[in-house]
Amino acid sequence: MKFCQPPKPLEPGDLLRVIAPSGALRELTAFENGIELWRSQGYRVELAPGFDQRHGYLAGTDEHRRAQFEMALKDPDCRGILCARGGWGGARLLEKWTFPTVEPKWLIGFSDITSLLWAYSLEGVSGVHAPLLTTIATEPDWSKQRLFDWVKGRELPTLQGKGWGNGQTSGLLLPANLTVATHLLGTAWQPDLSEVILAIEDVTEAPYRIDRMLTHWRLFGAFKQIRGIAIGRFSQCDPPANVASFSVEEVLRDRLLDLDLPIVSELPFGHDGENAALPVGVPVVLDSDRGTLRFS
């Protein structure tokens, strides 16, 4: 993976455009709260035309959602792009996609937005794996401030997790939703995984499905290229009651421990809780003895 340059820091009065590149908007109150939170930082926030469209489970047709994204990228006054929600649909935009040659803009979101963040990294631009408009208002104050500080050009503090005790490594951070990332492997939108610290999280995936995805990474040879793994929250992934199963932690340890990579788990990012902003393609140090992810 190549280093990704963060866009120029945001300043009060800058224009941020809202797009819905994935699932249809359902959480209207949370969405409005998220918009007001960004506006409270002094930014102008404008909604893309038809952001609230519905096309099955998608926020409009592929053409409509793709046009929103392209319009925001090409707008010379737009400094950042805020994604409304996740769900599914981001990768569908990449089937007929070429990034326009424009000044880099902030791209902010997580979960299904993984596909767009990974695609943007291939242009050498660092997006931010961070709360969506429908989730940011419920973040703790430190998490909100972390994101706002980063887009203003300030440094990020170290994150503390649980080290698995296999030394320290450095590399370029590649955060992702595991499900979305797994379905990008081997496509034109998969970044080079060499020198990468992979950061993964997921939601509502049964342990056997997490096992299946991680086994796919092993068979694909992807783990042979990366330098370390940062594990966030795997929420709502417990097996059904009275069904024989491994726990999520048992699956993660079974599929990852024998890779002999530095690994830190229980880091505060992902769904259903604290979701610390993680910039894409920036240098980090992962210390699996101290259990830290440090931004260098």
GROMACS .gro file of C-alpha atoms in nm:
model
  296
    1MET     CA    1   0.000   0.000   0.000
    2LYS     CA    2   0.120   0.351  -0.071
    3PHE     CA    3   0.104   0.638   0.176
    4CYS     CA    4  -0.223   0.831   0.154
    5GLN     CA    5  -0.220   1.207   0.197
    6PRO     CA    6  -0.488   1.357   0.419
    7PRO     CA    7  -0.670   1.648   0.249
    8LYS     CA    8  -0.607   2.005   0.360
    9PRO     CA    9  -0.741   2.077   0.711
   10LEU     CA   10  -1.097   2.200   0.732
   11GLU     CA   11  -1.171   2.555   0.843
   12PRO     CA   12  -1.492   2.721   0.968
   13GLY     CA   13  -1.718   2.805   0.678
   14ASP     CA   14  -1.599   2.517   0.461
   15LEU     CA   15  -1.866   2.331   0.264
   16LEU     CA   16  -1.936   1.965   0.339
   17ARG     CA   17  -2.170   1.768   0.115
   18VAL     CA   18  -2.391   1.483   0.237
   19ILE     CA   19  -2.433   1.176   0.017
   20ALA     CA   20  -2.616   0.846   0.063
   21PRO     CA   21  -2.404   0.599  -0.138
   22SER     CA   22  -2.531   0.282   0.028
   23GLY     CA   23  -2.850   0.182   0.208
   24ALA     CA   24  -3.175   0.376   0.215
   25LEU     CA   25  -3.202   0.625   0.501
   26ARG     CA   26  -3.412   0.500   0.792
   27GLU     CA   27  -3.275   0.671   1.102
   28LEU     CA   28  -3.401   1.022   1.025
   29THR     CA   29  -3.368   1.171   1.375
   30ALA     CA   30  -3.014   1.038   1.418
   31PHE     CA   31  -2.930   1.166   1.069
   32GLU     CA   32  -3.055   1.517   1.149
   33ASN     CA   33  -2.866   1.515   1.479
   34GLY     CA   34  -2.549   1.424   1.291
   35ILE     CA   35  -2.593   1.712   1.047
   36GLU     CA   36  -2.644   1.960   1.331
   37LEU     CA   37  -2.334   1.829   1.506
   38TRP     CA   38  -2.117   1.901   1.201
   39ARG     CA   39  -2.280   2.242   1.159
   40SER     CA   40  -2.202   2.319   1.523
   41GLN     CA   41  -1.834   2.299   1.425
   42GLY     CA   42  -1.883   2.596   1.194
   43TYR     CA   43  -1.913   2.409   0.863
   44ARG     CA   44  -2.175   2.456   0.595
   45VAL     CA   45  -2.350   2.124   0.538
   46GLU     CA   46  -2.556   2.069   0.224
   47LEU     CA   47  -2.755   1.760   0.130
   48ALA     CA   48  -2.723   1.601  -0.212
   49PRO     CA   49  -3.042   1.616  -0.421
   50GLY     CA   50  -3.250   1.304  -0.366
   51PHE     CA   51  -3.037   1.179  -0.076
   52ASP     CA   52  -3.354   1.026   0.074
   53GLN     CA   53  -3.454   0.824  -0.231
   54ARG     CA   54  -3.538   0.455  -0.197
   55HIS     CA   55  -3.474   0.178  -0.445
   56GLY     CA   56  -3.537  -0.145  -0.262
   57TYR     CA   57  -3.282  -0.149   0.020
   58LEU     CA   58  -3.066   0.109  -0.162
   59ALA     CA   59  -3.076   0.489  -0.138
   60GLY     CA   60  -3.168   0.518  -0.505
   61THR     CA   61  -3.041   0.349  -0.819
   62ASP     CA   62  -2.671   0.294  -0.874
   63GLU     CA   63  -2.670   0.576  -1.128
   64HIS     CA   64  -2.836   0.814  -0.881
   65ARG     CA   65  -2.600   0.731  -0.595
   66ARG     CA   66  -2.296   0.737  -0.821
   67ALA     CA   67  -2.399   1.080  -0.947
   68GLN     CA   68  -2.421   1.211  -0.589
   69PHE     CA   69  -2.067   1.097  -0.518
   70GLU     CA   70  -1.927   1.235  -0.843
   71MET     CA   71  -2.106   1.568  -0.800
   72ALA     CA   72  -1.956   1.612  -0.453
   73LEU     CA   73  -1.607   1.521  -0.575
   74LYS     CA   74  -1.625   1.761  -0.869
   75ASP     CA   75  -1.772   2.054  -0.675
   76PRO     CA   76  -1.479   2.300  -0.637
   77ASP     CA   77  -1.636   2.452  -0.326
   78CYS     CA   78  -1.682   2.118  -0.149
   79ARG     CA   79  -1.409   2.032   0.103
   80GLY     CA   80  -1.552   1.714   0.250
   81ILE     CA   81  -1.804   1.436   0.191
   82LEU     CA   82  -2.015   1.304   0.478
   83CYS     CA   83  -2.180   0.965   0.423
   84ALA     CA   84  -2.532   0.930   0.558
   85ARG     CA   85  -2.534   0.564   0.657
   86GLY     CA   86  -2.399   0.222   0.570
   87GLY     CA   87  -2.597  -0.088   0.485
   88TRP     CA   88  -2.503  -0.208   0.138
   89GLY     CA   89  -2.443  -0.053  -0.202
   90GLY     CA   90  -2.110   0.129  -0.197
   91ALA     CA   91  -1.924  -0.136  -0.394
   92ARG     CA   92  -2.193  -0.129  -0.664
   93LEU     CA   93  -2.083   0.227  -0.745
   94LEU     CA   94  -1.736   0.103  -0.835
   95GLU     CA   95  -1.848  -0.116  -1.125
   96LYS     CA   96  -1.846   0.176  -1.369
   97TRP     CA   97  -1.626   0.419  -1.184
   98THR     CA   98  -1.322   0.636  -1.252
   99PHE     CA   99  -1.223   0.894  -0.994
  100PRO     CA  100  -1.223   1.245  -1.139
  101THR     CA  101  -0.898   1.439  -1.120
  102VAL     CA  102  -0.984   1.694  -0.852
  103GLU     CA  103  -0.836   1.836  -0.534
  104PRO     CA  104  -0.855   1.573  -0.257
  105LYS     CA  105  -1.155   1.599  -0.027
  106TRP     CA  106  -1.232   1.446   0.309
  107LEU     CA  107  -1.439   1.127   0.276
  108ILE     CA  108  -1.588   1.020   0.608
  109GLY     CA  109  -1.778   0.704   0.696
  110PHE     CA  110  -1.737   0.338   0.790
  111SER     CA  111  -1.903  -0.002   0.757
  112ASP     CA  112  -2.024  -0.028   0.394
  113ILE     CA  113  -1.826   0.290   0.314
  114THR     CA  114  -1.516   0.068   0.340
  115SER     CA  115  -1.543   0.009  -0.036
  116LEU     CA  116  -1.524   0.382  -0.115
  117LEU     CA  117  -1.246   0.444   0.138
  118TRP     CA  118  -1.038   0.164  -0.012
  119ALA     CA  119  -1.105   0.287  -0.365
  120TYR     CA  120  -1.009   0.644  -0.271
  121SER     CA  121  -0.684   0.518  -0.116
  122LEU     CA  122  -0.578   0.394  -0.460
  123GLU     CA  123  -0.579   0.763  -0.562
  124GLY     CA  124  -0.339   0.836  -0.276
  125VAL     CA  125  -0.607   1.014  -0.070
  126SER     CA  126  -0.663   0.936   0.297
  127GLY     CA  127  -1.031   0.902   0.385
  128VAL     CA  128  -1.144   0.853   0.742
  129HIS     CA  129  -1.299   0.535   0.880
  130ALA     CA  130  -1.523   0.717   1.126
  131PRO     CA  131  -1.883   0.763   1.240
  132LEU     CA  132  -2.157   0.815   0.984
  133LEU     CA  133  -2.412   1.093   1.006
  134THR     CA  134  -2.658   0.844   1.156
  135THR     CA  135  -2.415   0.734   1.429
  136ILE     CA  136  -2.196   1.031   1.522
  137ALA     CA  137  -2.440   1.204   1.758
  138THR     CA  138  -2.435   0.910   2.001
  139GLU     CA  139  -2.055   0.890   2.011
  140PRO     CA  140  -1.883   0.981   2.340
  141ASP     CA  141  -1.734   1.330   2.349
  142TRP     CA  142  -1.375   1.206   2.314
  143SER     CA  143  -1.461   1.018   1.994
  144LYS     CA  144  -1.638   1.317   1.837
  145GLN     CA  145  -1.347   1.543   1.930
  146ARG     CA  146  -1.097   1.295   1.788
  147LEU     CA  147  -1.264   1.311   1.446
  148PHE     CA  148  -1.304   1.690   1.454
  149ASP     CA  149  -0.940   1.733   1.560
  150TRP     CA  150  -0.815   1.510   1.278
  151VAL     CA  151  -0.998   1.693   1.000
  152LYS     CA  152  -0.862   2.019   1.143
  153GLY     CA  153  -0.506   1.893   1.106
  154ARG     CA  154  -0.431   1.796   1.465
  155GLU     CA  155  -0.256   1.481   1.581
  156LEU     CA  156  -0.438   1.169   1.692
  157PRO     CA  157  -0.383   1.019   2.039
  158THR     CA  158  -0.285   0.656   2.086
  159LEU     CA  159  -0.561   0.395   2.115
  160GLN     CA  160  -0.545   0.132   2.388
  161GLY     CA  161  -0.658  -0.225   2.342
  162LYS     CA  162  -0.552  -0.575   2.449
  163GLY     CA  163  -0.221  -0.700   2.313
  164TRP     CA  164  -0.174  -1.061   2.211
  165GLY     CA  165   0.196  -1.047   2.291
  166ASN     CA  166   0.389  -1.078   1.968
  167GLY     CA  167   0.606  -0.769   1.954
  168GLN     CA  168   0.579  -0.439   1.769
  169THR     CA  169   0.549  -0.347   1.404
  170SER     CA  170   0.486  -0.042   1.190
  171GLY     CA  171   0.302   0.012   0.864
  172LEU     CA  172   0.022   0.197   0.689
  173LEU     CA  173  -0.320   0.171   0.848
  174LEU     CA  174  -0.596   0.008   0.641
  175PRO     CA  175  -0.925   0.006   0.837
  176ALA     CA  176  -1.220  -0.194   0.713
  177ASN     CA  177  -1.544  -0.371   0.780
  178LEU     CA  178  -1.440  -0.734   0.749
  179THR     CA  179  -1.737  -0.842   0.535
  180VAL     CA  180  -1.702  -0.558   0.286
  181ALA     CA  181  -1.323  -0.595   0.270
  182THR     CA  182  -1.347  -0.970   0.212
  183HIS     CA  183  -1.561  -0.910  -0.095
  184LEU     CA  184  -1.306  -0.663  -0.233
  185LEU     CA  185  -1.018  -0.911  -0.223
  186GLY     CA  186  -0.892  -0.988  -0.570
  187THR     CA  187  -1.083  -0.701  -0.732
  188ALA     CA  188  -0.939  -0.390  -0.895
  189TRP     CA  189  -1.036  -0.196  -0.580
  190GLN     CA  190  -0.824  -0.395  -0.337
  191PRO     CA  191  -0.522  -0.191  -0.219
  192ASP     CA  192  -0.180  -0.351  -0.214
  193LEU     CA  193  -0.172  -0.521   0.126
  194SER     CA  194   0.205  -0.512   0.172
  195GLU     CA  195   0.327  -0.299   0.464
  196VAL     CA  196  -0.032  -0.276   0.593
  197ILE     CA  197  -0.165  -0.273   0.948
  198LEU     CA  198  -0.513  -0.413   0.889
  199ALA     CA  199  -0.786  -0.285   1.124
  200ILE     CA  200  -1.108  -0.489   1.118
  201GLU     CA  201  -1.454  -0.476   1.274
  202ASP     CA  202  -1.797  -0.620   1.195
  203VAL     CA  203  -2.158  -0.649   1.306
  204THR     CA  204  -2.431  -0.917   1.300
  205GLU     CA  205  -2.203  -1.186   1.158
  206ALA     CA  206  -2.227  -1.528   1.322
  207PRO     CA  207  -1.898  -1.682   1.436
  208TYR     CA  208  -1.902  -1.940   1.155
  209ARG     CA  209  -1.932  -1.662   0.896
  210ILE     CA  210  -1.639  -1.476   1.051
  211ASP     CA  211  -1.448  -1.806   1.039
  212ARG     CA  212  -1.540  -1.843   0.670
  213MET     CA  213  -1.421  -1.491   0.585
  214LEU     CA  214  -1.092  -1.520   0.773
  215THR     CA  215  -1.032  -1.860   0.614
  216HIS     CA  216  -1.082  -1.693   0.275
  217TRP     CA  217  -0.813  -1.437   0.366
  218ARG     CA  218  -0.582  -1.724   0.459
  219LEU     CA  219  -0.647  -1.919   0.141
  220PHE     CA  220  -0.609  -1.602  -0.067
  221GLY     CA  221  -0.267  -1.545   0.090
  222ALA     CA  222  -0.362  -1.196   0.206
  223PHE     CA  223  -0.227  -1.238   0.559
  224LYS     CA  224   0.119  -1.319   0.421
  225GLN     CA  225   0.148  -0.960   0.301
  226ILE     CA  226   0.034  -0.760   0.601
  227ARG     CA  227   0.242  -0.661   0.903
  228GLY     CA  228  -0.011  -0.661   1.185
  229ILE     CA  229  -0.380  -0.671   1.276
  230ALA     CA  230  -0.580  -0.426   1.486
  231ILE     CA  231  -0.915  -0.569   1.597
  232GLY     CA  232  -1.210  -0.351   1.689
  233ARG     CA  233  -1.558  -0.449   1.795
  234PHE     CA  234  -1.745  -0.750   1.655
  235SER     CA  235  -2.089  -0.655   1.783
  236GLN     CA  236  -2.409  -0.862   1.774
  237CYS     CA  237  -2.200  -1.156   1.658
  238ASP     CA  238  -2.282  -1.397   1.939
  239PRO     CA  239  -2.414  -1.737   1.828
  240PRO     CA  240  -2.781  -1.820   1.887
  241ALA     CA  241  -2.865  -1.975   2.222
  242ASN     CA  242  -2.860  -2.355   2.235
  243VAL     CA  243  -2.662  -2.379   1.909
  244ALA     CA  244  -2.319  -2.543   1.921
  245SER     CA  245  -2.063  -2.279   1.827
  246PHE     CA  246  -1.731  -2.120   1.899
  247SER     CA  247  -1.736  -1.766   2.035
  248VAL     CA  248  -1.618  -1.480   1.817
  249GLU     CA  249  -1.301  -1.448   2.025
  250GLU     CA  250  -1.229  -1.818   1.985
  251VAL     CA  251  -1.269  -1.786   1.608
  252LEU     CA  252  -1.043  -1.483   1.591
  253ARG     CA  253  -0.772  -1.653   1.793
  254ASP     CA  254  -0.802  -1.978   1.598
  255ARG     CA  255  -0.777  -1.808   1.259
  256LEU     CA  256  -0.521  -1.536   1.348
  257LEU     CA  257  -0.288  -1.643   1.628
  258ASP     CA  258  -0.081  -1.887   1.421
  259LEU     CA  259   0.000  -1.612   1.170
  260ASP     CA  260   0.274  -1.492   1.409
  261LEU     CA  261   0.177  -1.129   1.353
  262PRO     CA  262   0.153  -0.852   1.610
  263ILE     CA  263  -0.217  -0.833   1.699
  264VAL     CA  264  -0.408  -0.597   1.926
  265SER     CA  265  -0.776  -0.662   2.001
  266GLU     CA  266  -1.052  -0.477   2.189
  267LEU     CA  267  -0.967  -0.144   2.028
  268PRO     CA  268  -1.247   0.116   2.051
  269PHE     CA  269  -1.383   0.119   1.698
  270GLY     CA  270  -1.670  -0.045   1.515
  271HIS     CA  271  -2.049  -0.066   1.543
  272ASP     CA  272  -2.264  -0.030   1.855
  273GLY     CA  273  -2.022   0.166   2.069
  274GLU     CA  274  -1.717   0.389   2.060
  275ASN     CA  275  -1.596   0.431   1.704
  276ALA     CA  276  -1.262   0.607   1.708
  277ALA     CA  277  -1.165   0.779   1.382
  278LEU     CA  278  -0.904   0.583   1.186
  279PRO     CA  279  -0.743   0.755   0.886
  280VAL     CA  280  -0.666   0.539   0.585
  281GLY     CA  281  -0.311   0.487   0.463
  282VAL     CA  282  -0.122   0.680   0.733
  283PRO     CA  283   0.179   0.548   0.930
  284VAL     CA  284   0.105   0.372   1.258
  285VAL     CA  285   0.287   0.161   1.514
  286LEU     CA  286   0.108  -0.148   1.649
  287ASP     CA  287   0.248  -0.276   1.978
  288SER     CA  288   0.103  -0.615   2.070
  289ASP     CA  289   0.294  -0.627   2.398
  290ARG     CA  290   0.153  -0.299   2.527
  291GLY     CA  291  -0.175  -0.333   2.340
  292THR     CA  292  -0.153   0.003   2.164
  293LEU     CA  293  -0.213   0.152   1.822
  294ARG     CA  294  -0.001   0.466   1.790
  295PHE     CA  295  -0.012   0.718   1.509
  296SER     CA  296   0.340   0.805   1.403
   0.00000   0.00000   0.00000
